[in-house]
């Protein structure tokens, strides 16, 4: 499912125009993005949790030369699906 398909589905399920559905989708995307950028969790009951996790700095290897390389610490976005979503997908 791509973005236009998602907008169409939101419009149909929400009984709104496609323009309104697109605005709603953009608002949700913006809100989640801003919360994650500020280090906040975004739990959506029955769907899952978006959160930022931090990976520690580590020593990796250059695949071409085999030499050790320092890999910097970084933040990653993680999505953990809810039990209900996992159950629905695995039916």
mmCIF file of C-alpha atoms in Angstrom:
data_model
loop_
_atom_site.group_PDB
_atom_site.id
_atom_site.type_symbol
_atom_site.label_atom_id
_atom_site.label_comp_id
_atom_site.label_asym_id
_atom_site.label_seq_id
_atom_site.Cartn_x
_atom_site.Cartn_y
_atom_site.Cartn_z
ATOM 1 C CA UNK A 1 0.000 0.000 0.000
ATOM 2 C CA UNK A 2 1.468 3.349 -1.013
ATOM 3 C CA UNK A 3 0.577 6.852 0.171
ATOM 4 C CA UNK A 4 -2.234 7.505 -2.374
ATOM 5 C CA UNK A 5 -3.787 4.120 -1.495
ATOM 6 C CA UNK A 6 -3.595 4.981 2.201
ATOM 7 C CA UNK A 7 -5.201 8.387 1.625
ATOM 8 C CA UNK A 8 -8.007 6.747 -0.365
ATOM 9 C CA UNK A 9 -8.611 4.179 2.411
ATOM 10 C CA UNK A 10 -8.644 6.882 5.102
ATOM 11 C CA UNK A 11 -11.129 8.909 3.049
ATOM 12 C CA UNK A 12 -13.426 5.908 2.595
ATOM 13 C CA UNK A 13 -13.290 4.710 6.223
ATOM 14 C CA UNK A 14 -13.473 8.227 7.655
ATOM 15 C CA UNK A 15 -16.244 9.374 5.310
ATOM 16 C CA UNK A 16 -14.265 12.426 4.209
ATOM 17 C CA UNK A 17 -12.829 13.815 1.009
ATOM 18 C CA UNK A 18 -9.414 12.739 -0.221
ATOM 19 C CA UNK A 19 -8.109 16.259 0.446
ATOM 20 C CA UNK A 20 -9.261 16.056 4.072
ATOM 21 C CA UNK A 21 -7.788 12.563 4.405
ATOM 22 C CA UNK A 22 -4.448 13.776 3.052
ATOM 23 C CA UNK A 23 -4.420 16.667 5.532
ATOM 24 C CA UNK A 24 -5.222 14.233 8.364
ATOM 25 C CA UNK A 25 -2.448 11.853 7.300
ATOM 26 C CA UNK A 26 0.085 14.684 7.020
ATOM 27 C CA UNK A 27 -0.930 15.950 10.476
ATOM 28 C CA UNK A 28 -0.418 12.488 11.998
ATOM 29 C CA UNK A 29 2.952 12.078 10.257
ATOM 30 C CA UNK A 30 4.106 15.528 11.404
ATOM 31 C CA UNK A 31 2.988 14.938 14.995
ATOM 32 C CA UNK A 32 4.711 11.551 15.263
ATOM 33 C CA UNK A 33 7.866 12.924 13.626
ATOM 34 C CA UNK A 34 8.033 15.889 16.032
ATOM 35 C CA UNK A 35 7.442 13.706 19.097
ATOM 36 C CA UNK A 36 10.199 11.284 18.063
ATOM 37 C CA UNK A 37 12.593 14.138 17.266
ATOM 38 C CA UNK A 38 12.055 15.339 20.847
ATOM 39 C CA UNK A 39 12.758 11.862 22.245
ATOM 40 C CA UNK A 40 9.153 11.083 23.197
ATOM 41 C CA UNK A 41 7.377 7.725 22.810
ATOM 42 C CA UNK A 42 4.232 7.564 20.690
ATOM 43 C CA UNK A 43 1.965 4.739 21.885
ATOM 44 C CA UNK A 44 -1.095 3.980 19.743
ATOM 45 C CA UNK A 45 -3.370 1.551 21.596
ATOM 46 C CA UNK A 46 -4.157 -1.542 19.566
ATOM 47 C CA UNK A 47 -1.513 -0.639 16.978
ATOM 48 C CA UNK A 48 1.913 -0.303 18.577
ATOM 49 C CA UNK A 49 4.551 2.052 19.933
ATOM 50 C CA UNK A 50 6.980 4.284 18.059
ATOM 51 C CA UNK A 51 10.056 5.173 20.100
ATOM 52 C CA UNK A 52 13.641 6.327 19.765
ATOM 53 C CA UNK A 53 16.392 3.988 20.931
ATOM 54 C CA UNK A 54 20.083 4.723 21.188
ATOM 55 C CA UNK A 55 22.810 2.409 19.982
ATOM 56 C CA UNK A 56 26.174 2.536 21.705
ATOM 57 C CA UNK A 57 29.392 3.371 19.900
ATOM 58 C CA UNK A 58 31.183 0.232 18.800
ATOM 59 C CA UNK A 59 34.111 -1.053 16.832
ATOM 60 C CA UNK A 60 33.162 -2.422 13.418
ATOM 61 C CA UNK A 61 35.190 -3.711 10.482
ATOM 62 C CA UNK A 62 35.771 -2.280 7.031
ATOM 63 C CA UNK A 63 34.487 -5.091 4.773
ATOM 64 C CA UNK A 64 37.061 -4.341 2.058
ATOM 65 C CA UNK A 65 40.179 -4.169 4.204
ATOM 66 C CA UNK A 66 39.148 -5.929 7.405
ATOM 67 C CA UNK A 67 40.533 -3.014 9.440
ATOM 68 C CA UNK A 68 38.746 -1.981 12.643
ATOM 69 C CA UNK A 69 36.605 1.154 12.295
ATOM 70 C CA UNK A 70 34.897 3.165 15.035
ATOM 71 C CA UNK A 71 31.135 3.332 14.493
ATOM 72 C CA UNK A 72 29.579 6.309 16.285
ATOM 73 C CA UNK A 73 26.609 6.044 18.633
ATOM 74 C CA UNK A 74 23.306 6.959 17.009
ATOM 75 C CA UNK A 75 19.588 7.185 17.592
ATOM 76 C CA UNK A 76 17.156 4.915 15.749
ATOM 77 C CA UNK A 77 13.389 4.881 15.383
ATOM 78 C CA UNK A 78 11.836 1.629 16.541
ATOM 79 C CA UNK A 79 8.271 0.399 16.088
ATOM 80 C CA UNK A 80 6.978 -2.308 18.388
ATOM 81 C CA UNK A 81 3.635 -3.728 17.223
ATOM 82 C CA UNK A 82 0.900 -4.373 19.786
ATOM 83 C CA UNK A 83 -0.266 -7.877 20.671
ATOM 84 C CA UNK A 84 -3.551 -7.201 18.824
ATOM 85 C CA UNK A 85 -1.726 -6.202 15.638
ATOM 86 C CA UNK A 86 0.561 -9.250 15.818
ATOM 87 C CA UNK A 87 -2.461 -11.506 16.303
ATOM 88 C CA UNK A 88 -4.303 -9.932 13.355
ATOM 89 C CA UNK A 89 -1.298 -10.329 11.048
ATOM 90 C CA UNK A 90 -0.744 -13.950 12.074
ATOM 91 C CA UNK A 91 -4.322 -15.162 11.524
#
